[in-house]
PDB file of C-alpha atoms in Angstrom:
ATOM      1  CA  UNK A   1      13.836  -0.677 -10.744  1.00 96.00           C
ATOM      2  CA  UNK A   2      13.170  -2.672  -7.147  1.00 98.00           C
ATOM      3  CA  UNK A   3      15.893  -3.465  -5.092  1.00 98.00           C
ATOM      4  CA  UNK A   4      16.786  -5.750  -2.643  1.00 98.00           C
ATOM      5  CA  UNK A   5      19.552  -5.589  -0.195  1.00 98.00           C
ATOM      6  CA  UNK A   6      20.284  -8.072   2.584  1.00 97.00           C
ATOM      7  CA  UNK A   7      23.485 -10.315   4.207  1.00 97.00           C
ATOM      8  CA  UNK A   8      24.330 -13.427   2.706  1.00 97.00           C
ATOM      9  CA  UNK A   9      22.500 -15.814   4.868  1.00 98.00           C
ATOM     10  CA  UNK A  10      22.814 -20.042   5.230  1.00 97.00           C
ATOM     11  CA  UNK A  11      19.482 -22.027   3.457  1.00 98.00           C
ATOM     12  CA  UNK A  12      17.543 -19.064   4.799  1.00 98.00           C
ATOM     13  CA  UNK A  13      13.983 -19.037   5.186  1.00 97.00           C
ATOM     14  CA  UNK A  14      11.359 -18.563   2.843  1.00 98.00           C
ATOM     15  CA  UNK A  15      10.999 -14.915   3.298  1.00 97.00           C
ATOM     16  CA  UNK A  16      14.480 -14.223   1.681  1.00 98.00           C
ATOM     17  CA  UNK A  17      13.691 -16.176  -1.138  1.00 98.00           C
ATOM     18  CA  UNK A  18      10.527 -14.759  -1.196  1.00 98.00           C
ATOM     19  CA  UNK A  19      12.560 -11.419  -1.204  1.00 98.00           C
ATOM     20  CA  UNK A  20      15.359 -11.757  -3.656  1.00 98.00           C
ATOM     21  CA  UNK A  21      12.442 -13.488  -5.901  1.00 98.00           C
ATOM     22  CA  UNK A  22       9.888  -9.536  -6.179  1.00 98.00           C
ATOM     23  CA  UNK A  23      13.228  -7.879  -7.216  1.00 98.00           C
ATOM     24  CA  UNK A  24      14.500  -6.489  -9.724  1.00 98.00           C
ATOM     25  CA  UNK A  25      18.128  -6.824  -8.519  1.00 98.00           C
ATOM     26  CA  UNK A  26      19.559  -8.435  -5.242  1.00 98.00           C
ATOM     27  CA  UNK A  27      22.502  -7.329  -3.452  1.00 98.00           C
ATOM     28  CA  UNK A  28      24.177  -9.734  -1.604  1.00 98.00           C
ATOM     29  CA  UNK A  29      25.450  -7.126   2.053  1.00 97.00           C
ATOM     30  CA  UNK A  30      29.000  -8.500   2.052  1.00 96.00           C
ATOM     31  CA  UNK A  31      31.029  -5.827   2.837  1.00 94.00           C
ATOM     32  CA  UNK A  32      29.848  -5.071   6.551  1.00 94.00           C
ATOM     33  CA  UNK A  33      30.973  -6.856   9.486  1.00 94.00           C
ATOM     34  CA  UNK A  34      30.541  -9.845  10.087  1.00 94.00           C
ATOM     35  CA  UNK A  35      27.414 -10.830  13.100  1.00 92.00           C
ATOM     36  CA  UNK A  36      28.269 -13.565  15.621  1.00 90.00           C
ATOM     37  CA  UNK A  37      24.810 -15.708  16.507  1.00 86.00           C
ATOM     38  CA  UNK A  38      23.084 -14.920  13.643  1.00 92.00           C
ATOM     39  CA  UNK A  39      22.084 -16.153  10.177  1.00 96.00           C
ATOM     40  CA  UNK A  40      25.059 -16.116   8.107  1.00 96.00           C
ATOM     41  CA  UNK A  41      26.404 -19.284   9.137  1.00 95.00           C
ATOM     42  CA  UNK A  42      23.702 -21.623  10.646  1.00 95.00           C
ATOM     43  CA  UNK A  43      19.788 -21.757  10.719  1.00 97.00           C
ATOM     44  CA  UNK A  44      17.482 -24.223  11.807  1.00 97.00           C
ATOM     45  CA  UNK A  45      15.868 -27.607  10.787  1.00 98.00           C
ATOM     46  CA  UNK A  46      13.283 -29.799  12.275  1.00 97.00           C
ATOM     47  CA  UNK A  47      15.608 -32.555  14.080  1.00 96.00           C
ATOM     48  CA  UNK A  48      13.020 -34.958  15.882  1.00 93.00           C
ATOM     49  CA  UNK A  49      10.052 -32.583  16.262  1.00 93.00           C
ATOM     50  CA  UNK A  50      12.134 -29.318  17.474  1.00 95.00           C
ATOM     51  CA  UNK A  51      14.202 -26.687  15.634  1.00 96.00           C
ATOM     52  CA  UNK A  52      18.015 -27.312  15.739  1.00 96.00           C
ATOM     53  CA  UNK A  53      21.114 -24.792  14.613  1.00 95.00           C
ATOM     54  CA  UNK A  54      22.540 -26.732  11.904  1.00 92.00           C
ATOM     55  CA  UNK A  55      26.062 -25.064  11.087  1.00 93.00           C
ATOM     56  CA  UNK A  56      28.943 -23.837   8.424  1.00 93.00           C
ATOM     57  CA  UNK A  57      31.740 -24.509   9.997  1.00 93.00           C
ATOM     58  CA  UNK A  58      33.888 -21.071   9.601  1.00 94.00           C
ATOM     59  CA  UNK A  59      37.543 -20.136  10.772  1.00 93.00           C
ATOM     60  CA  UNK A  60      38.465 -17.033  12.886  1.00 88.00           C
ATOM     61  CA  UNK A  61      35.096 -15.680  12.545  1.00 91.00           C
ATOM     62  CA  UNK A  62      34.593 -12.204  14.611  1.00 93.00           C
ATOM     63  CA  UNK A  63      32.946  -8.921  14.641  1.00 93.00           C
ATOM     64  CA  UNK A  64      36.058  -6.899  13.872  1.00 94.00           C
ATOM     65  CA  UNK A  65      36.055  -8.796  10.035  1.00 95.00           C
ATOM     66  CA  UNK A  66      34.011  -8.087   7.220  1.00 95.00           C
ATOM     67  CA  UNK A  67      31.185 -11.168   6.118  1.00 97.00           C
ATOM     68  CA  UNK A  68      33.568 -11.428   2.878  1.00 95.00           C
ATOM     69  CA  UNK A  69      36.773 -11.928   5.325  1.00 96.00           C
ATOM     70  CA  UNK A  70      35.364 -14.997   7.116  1.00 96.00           C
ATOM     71  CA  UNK A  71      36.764 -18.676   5.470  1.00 95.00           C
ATOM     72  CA  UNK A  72      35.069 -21.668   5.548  1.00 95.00           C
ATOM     73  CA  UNK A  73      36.555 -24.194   7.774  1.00 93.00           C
ATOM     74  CA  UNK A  74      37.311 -27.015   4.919  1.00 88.00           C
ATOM     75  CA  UNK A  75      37.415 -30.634   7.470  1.00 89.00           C
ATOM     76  CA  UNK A  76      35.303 -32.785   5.437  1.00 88.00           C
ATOM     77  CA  UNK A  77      34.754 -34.567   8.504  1.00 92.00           C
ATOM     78  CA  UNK A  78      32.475 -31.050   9.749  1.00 90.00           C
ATOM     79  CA  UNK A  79      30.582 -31.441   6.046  1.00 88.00           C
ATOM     80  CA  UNK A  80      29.960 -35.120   6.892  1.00 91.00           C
ATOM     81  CA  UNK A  81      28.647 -34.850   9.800  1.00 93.00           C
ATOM     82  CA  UNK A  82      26.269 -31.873   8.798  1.00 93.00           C
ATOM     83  CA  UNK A  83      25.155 -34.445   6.019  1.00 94.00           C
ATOM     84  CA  UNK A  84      24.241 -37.391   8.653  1.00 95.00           C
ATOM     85  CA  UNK A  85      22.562 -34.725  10.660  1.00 96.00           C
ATOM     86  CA  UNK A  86      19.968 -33.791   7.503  1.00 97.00           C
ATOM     87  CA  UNK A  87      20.251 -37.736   6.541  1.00 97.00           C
ATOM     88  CA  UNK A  88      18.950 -38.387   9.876  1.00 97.00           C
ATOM     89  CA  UNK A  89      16.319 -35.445  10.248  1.00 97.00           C
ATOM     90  CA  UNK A  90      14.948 -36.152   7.065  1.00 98.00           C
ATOM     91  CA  UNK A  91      15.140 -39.556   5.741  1.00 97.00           C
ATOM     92  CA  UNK A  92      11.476 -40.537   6.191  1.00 97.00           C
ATOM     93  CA  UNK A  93      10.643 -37.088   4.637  1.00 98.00           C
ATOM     94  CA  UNK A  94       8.140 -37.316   1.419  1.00 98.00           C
ATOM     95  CA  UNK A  95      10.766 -35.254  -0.648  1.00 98.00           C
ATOM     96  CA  UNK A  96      14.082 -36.613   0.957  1.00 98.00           C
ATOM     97  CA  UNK A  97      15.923 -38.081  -2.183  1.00 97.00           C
ATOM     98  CA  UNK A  98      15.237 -34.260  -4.336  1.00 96.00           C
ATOM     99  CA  UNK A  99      16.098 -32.220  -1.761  1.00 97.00           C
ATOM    100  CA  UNK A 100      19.112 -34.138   0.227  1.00 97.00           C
ATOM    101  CA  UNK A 101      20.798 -34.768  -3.646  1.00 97.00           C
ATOM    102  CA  UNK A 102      20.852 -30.611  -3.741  1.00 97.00           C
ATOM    103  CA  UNK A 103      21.865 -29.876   0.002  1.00 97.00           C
ATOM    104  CA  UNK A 104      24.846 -32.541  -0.765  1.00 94.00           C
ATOM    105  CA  UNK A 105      25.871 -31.324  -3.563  1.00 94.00           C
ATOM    106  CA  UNK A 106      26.103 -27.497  -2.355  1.00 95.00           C
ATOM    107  CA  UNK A 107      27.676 -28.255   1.246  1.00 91.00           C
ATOM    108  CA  UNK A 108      30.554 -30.039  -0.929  1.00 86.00           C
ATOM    109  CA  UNK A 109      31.379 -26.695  -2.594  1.00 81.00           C
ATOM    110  CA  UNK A 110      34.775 -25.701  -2.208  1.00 77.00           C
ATOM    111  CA  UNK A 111      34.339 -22.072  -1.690  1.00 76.00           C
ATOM    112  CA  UNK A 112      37.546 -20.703   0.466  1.00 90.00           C
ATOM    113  CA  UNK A 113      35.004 -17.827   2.142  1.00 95.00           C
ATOM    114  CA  UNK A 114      31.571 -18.079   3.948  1.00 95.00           C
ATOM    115  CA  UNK A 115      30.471 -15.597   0.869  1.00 96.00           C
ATOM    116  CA  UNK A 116      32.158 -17.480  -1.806  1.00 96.00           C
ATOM    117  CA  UNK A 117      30.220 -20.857  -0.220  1.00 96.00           C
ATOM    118  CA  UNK A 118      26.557 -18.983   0.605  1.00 97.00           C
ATOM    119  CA  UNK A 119      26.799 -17.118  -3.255  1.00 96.00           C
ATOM    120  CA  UNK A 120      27.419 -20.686  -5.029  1.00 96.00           C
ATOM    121  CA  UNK A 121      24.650 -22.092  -2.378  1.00 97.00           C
ATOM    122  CA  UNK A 122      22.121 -19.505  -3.988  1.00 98.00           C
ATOM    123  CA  UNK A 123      22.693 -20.102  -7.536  1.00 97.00           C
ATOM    124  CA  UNK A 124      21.872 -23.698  -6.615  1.00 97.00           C
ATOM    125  CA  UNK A 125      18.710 -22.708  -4.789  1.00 98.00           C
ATOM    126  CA  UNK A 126      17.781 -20.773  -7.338  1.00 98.00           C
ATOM    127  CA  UNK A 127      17.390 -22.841 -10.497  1.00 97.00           C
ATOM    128  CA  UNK A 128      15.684 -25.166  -8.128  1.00 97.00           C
ATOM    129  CA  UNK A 129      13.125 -22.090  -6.914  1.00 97.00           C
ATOM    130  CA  UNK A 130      12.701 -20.853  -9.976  1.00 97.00           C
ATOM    131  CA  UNK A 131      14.377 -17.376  -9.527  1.00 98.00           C
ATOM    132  CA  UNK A 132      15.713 -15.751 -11.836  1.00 97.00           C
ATOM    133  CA  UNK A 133      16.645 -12.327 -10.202  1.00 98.00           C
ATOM    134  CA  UNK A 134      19.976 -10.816 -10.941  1.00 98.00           C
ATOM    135  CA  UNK A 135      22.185 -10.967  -7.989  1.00 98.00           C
ATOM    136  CA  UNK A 136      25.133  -8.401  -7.242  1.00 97.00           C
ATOM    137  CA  UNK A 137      27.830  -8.390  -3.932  1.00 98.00           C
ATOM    138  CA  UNK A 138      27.973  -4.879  -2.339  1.00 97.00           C
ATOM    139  CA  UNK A 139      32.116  -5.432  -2.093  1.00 97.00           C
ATOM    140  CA  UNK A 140      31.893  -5.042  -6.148  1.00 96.00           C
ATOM    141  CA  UNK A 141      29.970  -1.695  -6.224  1.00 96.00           C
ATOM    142  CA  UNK A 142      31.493   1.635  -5.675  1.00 95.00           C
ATOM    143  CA  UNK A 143      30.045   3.062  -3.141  1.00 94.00           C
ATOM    144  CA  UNK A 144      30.579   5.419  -0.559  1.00 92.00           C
ATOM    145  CA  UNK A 145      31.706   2.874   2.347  1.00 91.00           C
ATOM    146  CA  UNK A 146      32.429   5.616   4.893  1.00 92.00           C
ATOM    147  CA  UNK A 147      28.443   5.849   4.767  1.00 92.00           C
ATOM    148  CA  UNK A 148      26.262   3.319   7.575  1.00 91.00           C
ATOM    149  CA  UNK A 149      22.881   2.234   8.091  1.00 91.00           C
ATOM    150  CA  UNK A 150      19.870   3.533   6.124  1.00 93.00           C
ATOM    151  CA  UNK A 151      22.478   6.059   4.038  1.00 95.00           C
ATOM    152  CA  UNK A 152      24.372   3.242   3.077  1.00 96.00           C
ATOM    153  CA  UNK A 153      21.451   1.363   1.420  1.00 96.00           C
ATOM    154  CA  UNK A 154      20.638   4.655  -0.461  1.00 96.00           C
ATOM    155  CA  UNK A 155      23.294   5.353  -2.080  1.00 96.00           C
ATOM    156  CA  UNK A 156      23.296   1.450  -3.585  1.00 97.00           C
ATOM    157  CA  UNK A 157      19.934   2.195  -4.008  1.00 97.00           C
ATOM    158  CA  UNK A 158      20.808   5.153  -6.340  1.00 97.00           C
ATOM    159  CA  UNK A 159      24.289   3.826  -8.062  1.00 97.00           C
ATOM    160  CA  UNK A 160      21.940   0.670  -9.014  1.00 97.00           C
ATOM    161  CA  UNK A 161      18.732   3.197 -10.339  1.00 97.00           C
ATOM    162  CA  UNK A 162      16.351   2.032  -8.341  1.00 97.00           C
ATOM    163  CA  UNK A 163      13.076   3.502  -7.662  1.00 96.00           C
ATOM    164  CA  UNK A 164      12.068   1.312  -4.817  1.00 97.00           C
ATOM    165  CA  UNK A 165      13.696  -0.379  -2.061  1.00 97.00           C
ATOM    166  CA  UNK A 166      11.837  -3.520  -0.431  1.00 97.00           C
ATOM    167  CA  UNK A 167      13.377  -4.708   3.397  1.00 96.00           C
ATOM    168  CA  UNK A 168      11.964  -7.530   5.228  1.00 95.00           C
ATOM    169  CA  UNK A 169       9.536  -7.252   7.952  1.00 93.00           C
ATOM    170  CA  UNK A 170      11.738  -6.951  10.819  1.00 88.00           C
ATOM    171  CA  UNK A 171      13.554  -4.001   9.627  1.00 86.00           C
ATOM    172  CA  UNK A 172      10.711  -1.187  10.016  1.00 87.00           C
ATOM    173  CA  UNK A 173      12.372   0.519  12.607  1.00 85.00           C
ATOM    174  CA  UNK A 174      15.755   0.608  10.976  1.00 87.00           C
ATOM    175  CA  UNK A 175      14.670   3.037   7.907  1.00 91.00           C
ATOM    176  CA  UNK A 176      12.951   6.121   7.189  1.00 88.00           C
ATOM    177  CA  UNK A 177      10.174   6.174   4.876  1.00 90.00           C
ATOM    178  CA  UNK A 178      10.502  10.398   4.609  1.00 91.00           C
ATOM    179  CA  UNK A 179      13.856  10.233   4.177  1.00 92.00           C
ATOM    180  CA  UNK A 180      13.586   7.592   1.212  1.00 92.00           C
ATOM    181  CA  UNK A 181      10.571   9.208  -0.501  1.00 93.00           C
ATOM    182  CA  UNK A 182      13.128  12.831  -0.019  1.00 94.00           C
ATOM    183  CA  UNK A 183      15.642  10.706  -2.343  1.00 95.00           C
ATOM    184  CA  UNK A 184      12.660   9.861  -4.606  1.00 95.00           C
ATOM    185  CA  UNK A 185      12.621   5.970  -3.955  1.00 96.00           C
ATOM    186  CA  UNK A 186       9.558   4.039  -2.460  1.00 96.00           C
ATOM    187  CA  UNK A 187      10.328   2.200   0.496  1.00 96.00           C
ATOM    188  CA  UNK A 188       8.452  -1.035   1.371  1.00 95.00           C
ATOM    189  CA  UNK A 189       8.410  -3.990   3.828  1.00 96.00           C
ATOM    190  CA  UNK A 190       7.914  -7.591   2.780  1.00 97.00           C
ATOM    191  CA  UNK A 191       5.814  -9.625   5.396  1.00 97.00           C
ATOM    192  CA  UNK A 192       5.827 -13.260   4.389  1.00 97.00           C
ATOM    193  CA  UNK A 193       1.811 -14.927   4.920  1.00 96.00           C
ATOM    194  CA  UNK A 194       1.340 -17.914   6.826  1.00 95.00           C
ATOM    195  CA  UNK A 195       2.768 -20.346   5.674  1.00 96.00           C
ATOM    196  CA  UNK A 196       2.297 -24.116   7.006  1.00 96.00           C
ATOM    197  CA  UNK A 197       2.672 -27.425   6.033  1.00 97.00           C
ATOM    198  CA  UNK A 198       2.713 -30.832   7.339  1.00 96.00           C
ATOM    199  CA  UNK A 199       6.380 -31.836   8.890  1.00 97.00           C
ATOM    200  CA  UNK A 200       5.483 -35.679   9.794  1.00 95.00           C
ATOM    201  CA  UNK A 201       2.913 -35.521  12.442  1.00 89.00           C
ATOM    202  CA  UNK A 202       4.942 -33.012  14.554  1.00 84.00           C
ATOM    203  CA  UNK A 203       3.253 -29.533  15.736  1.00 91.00           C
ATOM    204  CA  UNK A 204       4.452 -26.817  12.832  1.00 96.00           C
ATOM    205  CA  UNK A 205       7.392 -25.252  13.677  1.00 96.00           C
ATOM    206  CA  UNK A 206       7.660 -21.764  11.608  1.00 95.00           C
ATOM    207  CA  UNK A 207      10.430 -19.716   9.585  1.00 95.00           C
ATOM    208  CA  UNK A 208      12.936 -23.027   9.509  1.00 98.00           C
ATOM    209  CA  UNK A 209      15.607 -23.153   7.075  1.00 98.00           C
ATOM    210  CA  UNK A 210      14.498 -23.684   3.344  1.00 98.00           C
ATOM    211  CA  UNK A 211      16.032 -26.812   3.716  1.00 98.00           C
ATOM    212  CA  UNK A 212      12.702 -28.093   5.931  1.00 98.00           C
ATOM    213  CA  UNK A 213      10.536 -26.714   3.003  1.00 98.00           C
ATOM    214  CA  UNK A 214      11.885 -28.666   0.505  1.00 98.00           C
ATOM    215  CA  UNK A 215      11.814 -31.450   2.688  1.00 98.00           C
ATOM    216  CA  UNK A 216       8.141 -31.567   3.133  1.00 98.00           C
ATOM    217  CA  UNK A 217       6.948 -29.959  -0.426  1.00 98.00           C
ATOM    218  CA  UNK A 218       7.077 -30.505  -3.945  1.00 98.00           C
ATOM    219  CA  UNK A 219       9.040 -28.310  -5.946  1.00 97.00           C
ATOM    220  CA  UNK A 220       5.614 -26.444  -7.290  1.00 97.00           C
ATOM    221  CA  UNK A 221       4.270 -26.251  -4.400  1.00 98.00           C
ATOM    222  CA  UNK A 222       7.751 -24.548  -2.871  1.00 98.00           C
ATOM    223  CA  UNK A 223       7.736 -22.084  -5.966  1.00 98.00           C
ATOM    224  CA  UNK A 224       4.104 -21.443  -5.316  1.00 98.00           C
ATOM    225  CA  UNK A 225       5.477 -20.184  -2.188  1.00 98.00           C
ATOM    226  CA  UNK A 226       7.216 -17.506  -2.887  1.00 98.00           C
ATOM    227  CA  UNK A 227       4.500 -15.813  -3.809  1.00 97.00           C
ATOM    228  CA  UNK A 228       3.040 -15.738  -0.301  1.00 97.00           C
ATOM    229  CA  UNK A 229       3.312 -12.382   1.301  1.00 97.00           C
ATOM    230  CA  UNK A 230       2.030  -8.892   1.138  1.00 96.00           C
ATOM    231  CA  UNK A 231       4.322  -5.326   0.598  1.00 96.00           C
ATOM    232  CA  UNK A 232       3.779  -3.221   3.529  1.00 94.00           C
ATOM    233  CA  UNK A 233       3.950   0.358   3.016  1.00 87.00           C
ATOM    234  CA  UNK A 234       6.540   2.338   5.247  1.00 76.00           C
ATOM    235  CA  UNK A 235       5.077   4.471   7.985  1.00 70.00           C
ATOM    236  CA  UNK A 236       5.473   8.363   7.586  1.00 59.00           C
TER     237      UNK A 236
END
């Protein structure tokens, strides 16, 4: 049994697709607090050659809440203008009609919480990617939540039965490969391959939202995707 674990993030980038898509079971991190300036409410498209935050609105969103205590901020006029902002980054792109007829119909989801709104948002993503990965939240799993970091993850890791654990890149320094392997689970890091394509006749701009990828690729060629990236073994 792999097993994924990672916060619910908004049209992330093609690594956590490419994650959620070589396990066995995904766990949406939902119960932990909530991170101000990261990914779990904006991330970045190509708005006239250059990366720009593109936003979900949220209400009373701070630190001292849980990810699964944070509401969306429901103004249609804020889901509007997030729409002319994609409209207008993306018109002229070769897959515009596809891909803006999906992003429309998720941002008008009527999800009270960021969770509830990124959780519908991946079970649209998915049929479209192809994945067909079973997806959990960590709120709905009894656990030990008096447990943090790396002991945390374990002991989903072993309520769920899993033999292996696979973390993105960037998280190397945060876990222990001895103290997984002690525990009897495999720990592994998933580094996404290069990964370009043409975005009009700009200079590539890496790791935007999924949102760019679909943009500029057919649907194949997206799903071929995901398949693009190597397992890197933990370091003793």
């Amino acid at each position: 049994m792999i097993v994924g674990i990672m916060q619910p993030y908004f049209f992330p980038y093609i690594g956590y697709w490419q994650l959620m898509n070589a396990v066995d079971k995904y766990v949406v991190f939902d119960d932990v607090n909530y991170i101000n300036r990261g990914w779990i409410n904006r991330n970045r498209i190509l708005f006239h050659g250059n990366p720009k935050y593109f936003n979900l609105p949220l209400i009373g969103a701070s630190q001292n809440k849980l990810i699964n205590e944070i509401r969306v901020n429901p103004d249609k006029k804020l889901v509007n203008r997030n729409m002319r902002i994609i409209e207008e980054a993306y018109k002229k792109a070769p897959y515009f009609e596809e891909a803006y007829l999906l992003i429309k119909e998720i941002m008008r989801t009527e999800g009270e919480t960021a969770v509830e709104f990124i959780v519908d948002s991946f079970q649209h993503l998915c049929v479209y990617l192809g994945i067909e990965t079973e997806r959990l939240l960590s709120s709905e799993i009894e656990k030990d939540n008096t447990l943090k970091g790396q002991e945390k993850i374990l002991n989903i890791c072993q309520i769920l039965g899993a033999d292996k654990y696979i973390n993105p890149i960037g998280g190397q320094k945060l876990y222990s490969d001895k103290f997984f392997r002690e525990h009897g689970i495999e720990l592994s890091f998933l580094k996404t391959d290069d990964i370009t394509y043409r975005q009009f006749d700009n200079k590539f701009q890496e790791n935007l939202s999924i949102i760019d990828v679909m943009m500029f690729n057919p649907k194949k060629k997206v799903r071929d995707m995901l398949r693009n990236y190597m397992l890197v073994k933990a370091e003793e």
